[in-house]
Amino acid sequence: MTAQMKLGAFLWATGHHIAAWRHPKAHVTAGIDIDHYIQLARTAEAAKFDMIFCEDAAGLREANVEIASQTSRSIGFEPISLLSALAAQTSRIGLVSTASTSYNEPYGLARTFLSLDHLSGGRAGWNLVTSASPIEAANFGATGLKPHADRYERAREFAEVVTGLWRGKASGHDGQSFSVRDPLDLPRSPQGAPVMVQAGASDVGRNLAARTADVVFTAAQTFEEAKAFYDDLKGRMAAYGREPDDIKIMPGVSPVVAETEAEAREKHEELQALIPDDVGVALLSSYLSISDLGRYPIDGPLPELPESEGMKSRQALVVEQSRRDGLSIRQLARHFAGARGHWRIVGTAAQVADELQARFEGGAADGFNVMPAYFPGELDAFATLVVPELQRRGLFRRDYEGRTLRDHLGLKRPA
Amino acid sequence: MDNGATMHLAVSLFAGTADPSPELEFSHLAGLVQKAEAAGLDMVLLADSAPAAGGDTPNQQMPFEATTLLAALATVTSKIGLVAAASTIAHQPYNLARRFASLDIISHGRAGWSATMAQSPREAANFSRPEGFSDADFRRRTEEYIGIVRGLWQGWDADALLFDKSGGRFHNPEKMHTLDHKGEFFSVRGPLNVARSPQDTPVLVLSGLSVSDLDIAVRTADVILLDDEPNEGAKASYDDLKRRILACGREPDAVKVLTNIAPGTAGKLAAFADGLAEKFQSESCDGFNVQLPTQRSALDAFADLVVPELRRLGLFRENYRGTTLRSHLGPAGGGEQ
């Protein structure tokens, strides 16, 4: 347990709320405006965030063109080019991009992230994901979704090759999925190696994280869920010869914060009211990996679901929540559309800080990946209201400890 | 030839330089590219190093991969074109098309992709293809690949984004088009999840052409790089290319043919300017890709001595005509539609 929490600023499109782009104060052209992103990065850096984080998908997020056209998520910057641009316009903040093991090769990915690491003076990180989306698969000649276990076996080998290359491994690799002959043609990273991040929460995903991750992002609604995940993952690490502190677990949190609780609630309601029903239901369907949720009465309960090869952990989260709170499809859709299954806090800076402090000090989190509802407003609000409150309580840094992402996170430099 | 008969000038940084460079920090490279922009050059070409032939010692000339470097350079420049080499072996076509589409928006329409038609024999072995491709397979694959990338770049119409907050319509779904490519080597549905480029599409620069690559080059390229050869040969190659460009239904001017050239020592720069002038006036190219080592002195000498001399001779424009790479290159190419 470290004395201070770690914070990530998760930048995404016009905001993490599905209707963010419709908010009067949201910057609607975010997906084509690099200056907007430079400003966000500088805001996060001025607030001493550990890192900026970008998600990634090699394809559209929504197959239904009618639904897709009512959201802002069909266009945006490709994250590695985006973060490389931000590297030149920032000096301290970490830069973490998601990239899939399903549609890349380890040599190319290792080289690209190492280049970002050099451009930024040792501030790069890679969030390893496997791809489950058939929309992505169709852009890579794949004929259907690979079973969960296969995707993870490929990911395990992929991570092994990448970390080997980053550590200057000189001899070749010849494995099940990949073969690589040469070492990388770039010098060693300024921070030893880029930081490894993971988000998979399934059993096989947790083992991969326990073996290779420096940081784990996760979704947890309740304290108990967060705590159970935290203890489980830290408990798996000894088997791989690692200390519990070698991984920072950072659940996602989507705060809506204002000077007063009433204002915060009003802001949240305003966002919720902007979600069209069909968009909410479509989003919920994609999280549940089922295509026909629209068939069921929107004010009725969630139907029984078949187990899918998609996102197992997230599906379980949604089902559990719907049963626990007795939510209708519409209520569930709005709830999930808002924070995408992540934890949401609506309130004042003190209320938000109380909640974060309880999870941090209760051993359920090493920090948080902050998912502002809309940009730039909610990132500004977190930076100007919540961060100073956390600093006053001694829970967050007032200045950077060092220059590299590993310095900020308090991670060992790899051998 | 261009209106006003002025040449196009590109500089290639770190192309095959064997001199160990003392400083390859990003700030040093940024200074070089800013200098090239101050000199009004059309574009900078960023080579992408591959493991040195022989492979036992890593080539540590360049700590950067070209597309990531391009993104960073885009934020510290505003006019000059930025062209990155990226290999068709190292990237899946969807990923490469997406990276460059994003770079083009980051740079406000100044990005280009430099693709080579020549297979690097060592490269495939690092991408799980130890046997590589036969020449014929590699050519067909590259042709298919370029077609996919160019198609993906046109997946979103320029006026697709509506940003209509009150109406709830972010984009017009009828202005987003799938590619639905199914070919011998790739199958790609599309579209990209990146908006249309401010300059229509990123600029396509092709090099490493053998005779059998000329037809695909004239159909698709915006810029073709040719190695320097004695005058007679250069003129014949140039005329042949322009004929082929016309034959495939494009304006001869839509494709710029640049000659790769490396200056000698700084002492010979006056003569170097005369040499460029002579080649250009004999109509054997549309301009030059000047291959420089990464030492600042080499670029300074070229920008401060050679470029002004070419301007004095009326062979190079005084100022940028616009802010996109296509505007520097003149008549919009764009290849076959």
Short mmCIF file of N, CA, C and O in Angstrom, two decimals, chain B residues 33-124:
data_model
loop_
_atom_site.label_atom_id
_atom_site.label_comp_id
_atom_site.label_asym_id
_atom_site.label_seq_id
_atom_site.Cartn_x
_atom_site.Cartn_y
_atom_site.Cartn_z
N VAL B 33 13.89 20.14 -38.93
CA VAL B 33 12.68 20.23 -39.74
C VAL B 33 12.17 21.67 -39.76
O VAL B 33 11.67 22.16 -40.78
N GLN B 34 12.32 22.37 -38.63
CA GLN B 34 11.94 23.79 -38.60
C GLN B 34 12.81 24.60 -39.56
O GLN B 34 12.33 25.53 -40.22
N LYS B 35 14.08 24.24 -39.64
CA LYS B 35 14.99 24.91 -40.58
C LYS B 35 14.54 24.64 -42.02
O LYS B 35 14.53 25.54 -42.86
N ALA B 36 14.18 23.39 -42.30
CA ALA B 36 13.70 23.03 -43.64
C ALA B 36 12.42 23.80 -43.98
O ALA B 36 12.21 24.21 -45.12
N GLU B 37 11.59 24.01 -42.98
CA GLU B 37 10.35 24.77 -43.19
C GLU B 37 10.67 26.25 -43.44
O GLU B 37 10.09 26.88 -44.33
N ALA B 38 11.62 26.77 -42.68
CA ALA B 38 12.00 28.18 -42.89
C ALA B 38 12.56 28.38 -44.30
O ALA B 38 12.41 29.46 -44.89
N ALA B 39 13.18 27.34 -44.84
CA ALA B 39 13.72 27.43 -46.20
C ALA B 39 12.64 27.21 -47.26
O ALA B 39 12.90 27.33 -48.45
N GLY B 40 11.44 26.87 -46.84
CA GLY B 40 10.32 26.74 -47.78
C GLY B 40 10.26 25.42 -48.52
O GLY B 40 9.56 25.31 -49.53
N LEU B 41 10.97 24.40 -48.05
CA LEU B 41 10.98 23.12 -48.77
C LEU B 41 9.59 22.46 -48.74
O LEU B 41 8.83 22.65 -47.80
N ASP B 42 9.29 21.71 -49.81
CA ASP B 42 7.98 21.06 -49.90
C ASP B 42 7.76 20.07 -48.77
O ASP B 42 6.68 20.03 -48.18
N MET B 43 8.75 19.25 -48.53
CA MET B 43 8.53 18.17 -47.55
C MET B 43 9.83 17.59 -47.03
O MET B 43 10.88 17.72 -47.66
N VAL B 44 9.69 16.96 -45.88
CA VAL B 44 10.77 16.19 -45.29
C VAL B 44 10.36 14.73 -45.35
O VAL B 44 9.22 14.38 -45.02
N LEU B 45 11.27 13.89 -45.80
CA LEU B 45 11.00 12.45 -45.81
C LEU B 45 11.72 11.82 -44.63
O LEU B 45 12.92 12.01 -44.45
N LEU B 46 10.97 11.09 -43.83
CA LEU B 46 11.55 10.42 -42.68
C LEU B 46 11.73 8.95 -43.01
O LEU B 46 10.75 8.22 -43.17
N ALA B 47 12.97 8.55 -43.13
CA ALA B 47 13.25 7.15 -43.42
C ALA B 47 12.92 6.33 -42.18
O ALA B 47 12.80 6.87 -41.08
N ASP B 48 12.75 5.05 -42.35
CA ASP B 48 12.54 4.20 -41.19
C ASP B 48 13.63 3.15 -41.23
O ASP B 48 13.71 2.37 -42.17
N SER B 49 14.47 3.16 -40.21
CA SER B 49 15.61 2.26 -40.25
C SER B 49 15.14 0.83 -40.09
O SER B 49 14.14 0.57 -39.45
N ALA B 50 15.86 -0.06 -40.68
CA ALA B 50 15.60 -1.47 -40.48
C ALA B 50 16.89 -2.05 -39.90
O ALA B 50 17.93 -1.41 -39.99
N PRO B 51 16.83 -3.24 -39.32
CA PRO B 51 18.08 -3.82 -38.82
C PRO B 51 19.13 -3.83 -39.91
O PRO B 51 18.83 -4.14 -41.06
N ALA B 52 20.33 -3.44 -39.54
CA ALA B 52 21.40 -3.34 -40.53
C ALA B 52 21.64 -4.71 -41.16
O ALA B 52 21.49 -5.74 -40.52
N ALA B 53 21.99 -4.69 -42.42
CA ALA B 53 22.28 -5.95 -43.11
C ALA B 53 23.36 -6.68 -42.33
O ALA B 53 24.34 -6.10 -41.91
N GLY B 54 23.18 -7.95 -42.14
CA GLY B 54 24.11 -8.69 -41.30
C GLY B 54 23.48 -8.92 -39.94
O GLY B 54 23.57 -9.99 -39.37
N GLY B 55 22.82 -7.89 -39.45
CA GLY B 55 21.86 -8.08 -38.37
C GLY B 55 22.39 -8.30 -36.96
O GLY B 55 21.63 -8.26 -36.02
N ASP B 56 23.69 -8.53 -36.79
CA ASP B 56 24.13 -8.83 -35.44
C ASP B 56 24.21 -7.58 -34.58
O ASP B 56 23.95 -7.60 -33.39
N THR B 57 24.57 -6.46 -35.20
CA THR B 57 24.62 -5.22 -34.43
C THR B 57 23.42 -4.37 -34.80
O THR B 57 23.21 -4.08 -35.98
N PRO B 58 22.61 -3.99 -33.82
CA PRO B 58 21.47 -3.14 -34.15
C PRO B 58 21.94 -1.82 -34.73
O PRO B 58 22.97 -1.28 -34.32
N ASN B 59 21.19 -1.33 -35.69
CA ASN B 59 21.50 -0.02 -36.26
C ASN B 59 20.90 1.02 -35.33
O ASN B 59 19.71 1.21 -35.31
N GLN B 60 21.72 1.67 -34.54
CA GLN B 60 21.18 2.60 -33.56
C GLN B 60 21.35 4.05 -34.01
O GLN B 60 21.61 4.95 -33.22
N GLN B 61 21.22 4.25 -35.31
CA GLN B 61 21.29 5.60 -35.85
C GLN B 61 20.14 6.46 -35.34
O GLN B 61 20.29 7.63 -35.11
N MET B 62 18.98 5.83 -35.25
CA MET B 62 17.74 6.58 -35.10
C MET B 62 16.91 5.99 -33.98
O MET B 62 16.48 4.86 -34.11
N PRO B 63 16.72 6.73 -32.90
CA PRO B 63 15.93 6.13 -31.82
C PRO B 63 14.42 6.18 -32.05
O PRO B 63 13.66 5.83 -31.16
N PHE B 64 14.00 6.61 -33.24
CA PHE B 64 12.57 6.79 -33.48
C PHE B 64 12.07 5.99 -34.67
O PHE B 64 12.78 5.80 -35.65
N GLU B 65 10.83 5.58 -34.55
CA GLU B 65 10.10 4.99 -35.68
C GLU B 65 9.42 6.17 -36.39
O GLU B 65 8.98 7.13 -35.75
N ALA B 66 9.32 6.09 -37.73
CA ALA B 66 9.00 7.29 -38.50
C ALA B 66 7.59 7.86 -38.27
O ALA B 66 7.42 9.08 -38.24
N THR B 67 6.57 7.02 -38.10
CA THR B 67 5.22 7.59 -37.97
C THR B 67 5.04 8.30 -36.62
O THR B 67 4.36 9.33 -36.54
N THR B 68 5.66 7.76 -35.57
CA THR B 68 5.56 8.41 -34.27
C THR B 68 6.35 9.72 -34.29
O THR B 68 5.91 10.74 -33.73
N LEU B 69 7.49 9.70 -34.95
CA LEU B 69 8.29 10.92 -35.08
C LEU B 69 7.52 11.98 -35.86
O LEU B 69 7.51 13.16 -35.50
N LEU B 70 6.85 11.55 -36.94
CA LEU B 70 6.08 12.50 -37.75
C LEU B 70 5.03 13.21 -36.89
O LEU B 70 4.85 14.44 -36.98
N ALA B 71 4.33 12.46 -36.05
CA ALA B 71 3.28 13.05 -35.21
C ALA B 71 3.84 14.14 -34.31
O ALA B 71 3.26 15.22 -34.17
N ALA B 72 4.99 13.85 -33.71
CA ALA B 72 5.60 14.83 -32.81
C ALA B 72 6.07 16.06 -33.60
O ALA B 72 5.86 17.20 -33.18
N LEU B 73 6.68 15.83 -34.76
CA LEU B 73 7.16 16.95 -35.59
C LEU B 73 5.99 17.82 -36.08
O LEU B 73 6.14 19.03 -36.25
N ALA B 74 4.84 17.20 -36.30
CA ALA B 74 3.68 17.95 -36.79
C ALA B 74 3.29 19.06 -35.83
O ALA B 74 2.77 20.09 -36.24
N THR B 75 3.54 18.84 -34.53
CA THR B 75 3.11 19.83 -33.54
C THR B 75 4.09 20.98 -33.39
O THR B 75 3.79 21.95 -32.70
N VAL B 76 5.27 20.88 -34.01
CA VAL B 76 6.26 21.96 -33.88
C VAL B 76 6.56 22.62 -35.23
O VAL B 76 7.53 23.34 -35.38
N THR B 77 5.73 22.32 -36.23
CA THR B 77 5.86 22.93 -37.56
C THR B 77 4.44 23.30 -38.02
O THR B 77 3.45 22.86 -37.42
N SER B 78 4.34 24.08 -39.11
CA SER B 78 2.99 24.45 -39.54
C SER B 78 2.78 24.42 -41.06
O SER B 78 1.65 24.44 -41.52
N LYS B 79 3.83 24.35 -41.83
CA LYS B 79 3.67 24.42 -43.28
C LYS B 79 4.25 23.21 -44.01
O LYS B 79 3.67 22.71 -44.97
N ILE B 80 5.42 22.79 -43.58
CA ILE B 80 6.16 21.80 -44.38
C ILE B 80 5.46 20.45 -44.38
O ILE B 80 4.86 20.05 -43.38
N GLY B 81 5.51 19.75 -45.53
CA GLY B 81 4.98 18.40 -45.62
C GLY B 81 5.85 17.43 -44.84
O GLY B 81 7.07 17.59 -44.76
N LEU B 82 5.21 16.41 -44.26
CA LEU B 82 5.92 15.43 -43.44
C LEU B 82 5.55 14.04 -43.94
O LEU B 82 4.40 13.64 -43.86
N VAL B 83 6.54 13.35 -44.47
CA VAL B 83 6.28 12.06 -45.11
C VAL B 83 7.07 10.99 -44.37
O VAL B 83 8.29 11.11 -44.21
N ALA B 84 6.37 9.97 -43.90
CA ALA B 84 7.04 8.90 -43.15
C ALA B 84 7.05 7.61 -43.94
O ALA B 84 6.05 7.24 -44.56
N ALA B 85 8.18 6.93 -43.89
CA ALA B 85 8.26 5.59 -44.46
C ALA B 85 7.58 4.62 -43.50
O ALA B 85 7.74 4.73 -42.29
N ALA B 86 6.80 3.70 -44.06
CA ALA B 86 6.21 2.64 -43.24
C ALA B 86 6.06 1.43 -44.15
O ALA B 86 5.63 1.55 -45.29
N SER B 87 6.42 0.28 -43.61
CA SER B 87 6.53 -0.90 -44.46
C SER B 87 5.24 -1.70 -44.54
O SER B 87 4.50 -1.81 -43.56
N THR B 88 5.00 -2.26 -45.70
CA THR B 88 3.80 -3.07 -45.91
C THR B 88 3.93 -4.45 -45.24
O THR B 88 2.97 -5.20 -45.18
N ILE B 89 5.13 -4.75 -44.78
CA ILE B 89 5.33 -6.00 -44.03
C ILE B 89 5.04 -5.77 -42.55
O ILE B 89 4.47 -6.60 -41.86
N ALA B 90 5.43 -4.60 -42.07
CA ALA B 90 5.36 -4.33 -40.63
C ALA B 90 3.97 -3.95 -40.14
O ALA B 90 3.72 -3.99 -38.94
N HIS B 91 3.10 -3.55 -41.04
CA HIS B 91 1.77 -3.08 -40.63
C HIS B 91 0.68 -3.78 -41.43
O HIS B 91 0.84 -3.98 -42.63
N GLN B 92 -0.42 -4.07 -40.79
CA GLN B 92 -1.62 -4.50 -41.51
C GLN B 92 -2.17 -3.27 -42.24
O GLN B 92 -2.09 -2.16 -41.72
N PRO B 93 -2.74 -3.46 -43.44
CA PRO B 93 -3.20 -2.28 -44.20
C PRO B 93 -4.20 -1.40 -43.46
O PRO B 93 -4.13 -0.17 -43.54
N TYR B 94 -5.11 -2.00 -42.71
CA TYR B 94 -6.08 -1.19 -41.97
C TYR B 94 -5.38 -0.30 -40.96
O TYR B 94 -5.66 0.90 -40.84
N ASN B 95 -4.43 -0.88 -40.23
CA ASN B 95 -3.72 -0.12 -39.20
C ASN B 95 -2.89 1.00 -39.81
O ASN B 95 -2.83 2.11 -39.27
N LEU B 96 -2.23 0.70 -40.93
CA LEU B 96 -1.40 1.72 -41.57
C LEU B 96 -2.26 2.86 -42.13
O LEU B 96 -1.95 4.04 -41.93
N ALA B 97 -3.34 2.51 -42.78
CA ALA B 97 -4.24 3.54 -43.34
C ALA B 97 -4.75 4.44 -42.22
O ALA B 97 -4.84 5.66 -42.36
N ARG B 98 -5.08 3.81 -41.11
CA ARG B 98 -5.63 4.56 -39.97
C ARG B 98 -4.57 5.48 -39.35
O ARG B 98 -4.84 6.63 -39.03
N ARG B 99 -3.36 4.97 -39.19
CA ARG B 99 -2.28 5.77 -38.61
C ARG B 99 -2.05 7.03 -39.46
O ARG B 99 -1.96 8.14 -38.93
N PHE B 100 -1.96 6.84 -40.77
CA PHE B 100 -1.68 8.00 -41.64
C PHE B 100 -2.88 8.95 -41.75
O PHE B 100 -2.69 10.16 -41.85
N ALA B 101 -4.07 8.41 -41.71
CA ALA B 101 -5.25 9.29 -41.72
C ALA B 101 -5.22 10.18 -40.48
O ALA B 101 -5.50 11.38 -40.54
N SER B 102 -4.85 9.59 -39.36
CA SER B 102 -4.75 10.33 -38.11
C SER B 102 -3.62 11.37 -38.17
O SER B 102 -3.79 12.52 -37.75
N LEU B 103 -2.48 10.96 -38.71
CA LEU B 103 -1.35 11.89 -38.86
C LEU B 103 -1.74 13.07 -39.74
O LEU B 103 -1.30 14.20 -39.51
N ASP B 104 -2.57 12.81 -40.74
CA ASP B 104 -2.95 13.89 -41.65
C ASP B 104 -3.83 14.91 -40.93
O ASP B 104 -3.74 16.11 -41.19
N ILE B 105 -4.66 14.45 -40.00
CA ILE B 105 -5.49 15.39 -39.24
C ILE B 105 -4.64 16.12 -38.19
O ILE B 105 -4.76 17.33 -38.02
N ILE B 106 -3.73 15.38 -37.54
CA ILE B 106 -2.83 16.00 -36.56
C ILE B 106 -2.02 17.12 -37.20
O ILE B 106 -1.81 18.18 -36.62
N SER B 107 -1.58 16.91 -38.45
CA SER B 107 -0.71 17.87 -39.13
C SER B 107 -1.50 18.87 -39.97
O SER B 107 -0.91 19.66 -40.70
N HIS B 108 -2.82 18.83 -39.89
CA HIS B 108 -3.68 19.72 -40.70
C HIS B 108 -3.41 19.57 -42.20
O HIS B 108 -3.33 20.56 -42.93
N GLY B 109 -3.26 18.31 -42.63
CA GLY B 109 -3.16 18.06 -44.07
C GLY B 109 -1.74 18.14 -44.63
O GLY B 109 -1.54 18.53 -45.77
N ARG B 110 -0.76 17.72 -43.83
CA ARG B 110 0.63 17.79 -44.31
C ARG B 110 1.32 16.43 -44.33
O ARG B 110 2.53 16.35 -44.47
N ALA B 111 0.55 15.35 -44.18
CA ALA B 111 1.16 14.03 -44.03
C ALA B 111 1.23 13.27 -45.34
O ALA B 111 0.40 13.44 -46.23
N GLY B 112 2.23 12.43 -45.43
CA GLY B 112 2.36 11.54 -46.57
C GLY B 112 2.92 10.20 -46.13
O GLY B 112 3.58 10.10 -45.10
N TRP B 113 2.60 9.18 -46.92
CA TRP B 113 3.12 7.84 -46.68
C TRP B 113 4.14 7.51 -47.76
O TRP B 113 3.81 7.57 -48.95
N SER B 114 5.35 7.17 -47.35
CA SER B 114 6.38 6.75 -48.28
C SER B 114 6.45 5.23 -48.26
O SER B 114 6.81 4.62 -47.26
N ALA B 115 6.05 4.64 -49.39
CA ALA B 115 6.01 3.18 -49.50
C ALA B 115 7.05 2.74 -50.51
O ALA B 115 7.25 3.39 -51.53
N THR B 116 7.69 1.63 -50.21
CA THR B 116 8.66 1.12 -51.17
C THR B 116 8.10 -0.14 -51.82
O THR B 116 7.43 -0.94 -51.18
N MET B 117 8.38 -0.27 -53.11
CA MET B 117 7.93 -1.46 -53.85
C MET B 117 8.97 -2.58 -53.74
O MET B 117 8.77 -3.67 -54.28
N ALA B 118 10.10 -2.28 -53.08
CA ALA B 118 11.17 -3.28 -52.98
C ALA B 118 11.08 -3.97 -51.62
O ALA B 118 10.99 -3.32 -50.59
N GLN B 119 11.10 -5.28 -51.64
CA GLN B 119 11.01 -6.03 -50.39
C GLN B 119 12.36 -6.04 -49.68
O GLN B 119 13.39 -6.32 -50.27
N SER B 120 12.33 -5.70 -48.41
CA SER B 120 13.55 -5.79 -47.62
C SER B 120 13.70 -7.24 -47.18
O SER B 120 12.83 -7.77 -46.50
N PRO B 121 14.79 -7.87 -47.57
CA PRO B 121 14.88 -9.33 -47.37
C PRO B 121 14.84 -9.75 -45.90
O PRO B 121 14.37 -10.83 -45.58
N ARG B 122 15.34 -8.91 -45.01
CA ARG B 122 15.42 -9.33 -43.61
C ARG B 122 14.12 -9.09 -42.84
O ARG B 122 13.90 -9.68 -41.79
N GLU B 123 13.31 -8.20 -43.35
CA GLU B 123 12.23 -7.69 -42.52
C GLU B 123 11.18 -8.73 -42.15
O GLU B 123 10.76 -8.83 -41.00
N ALA B 124 10.74 -9.49 -43.14
CA ALA B 124 9.63 -10.42 -42.90
C ALA B 124 9.94 -11.40 -41.77
O ALA B 124 9.03 -11.85 -41.06
#
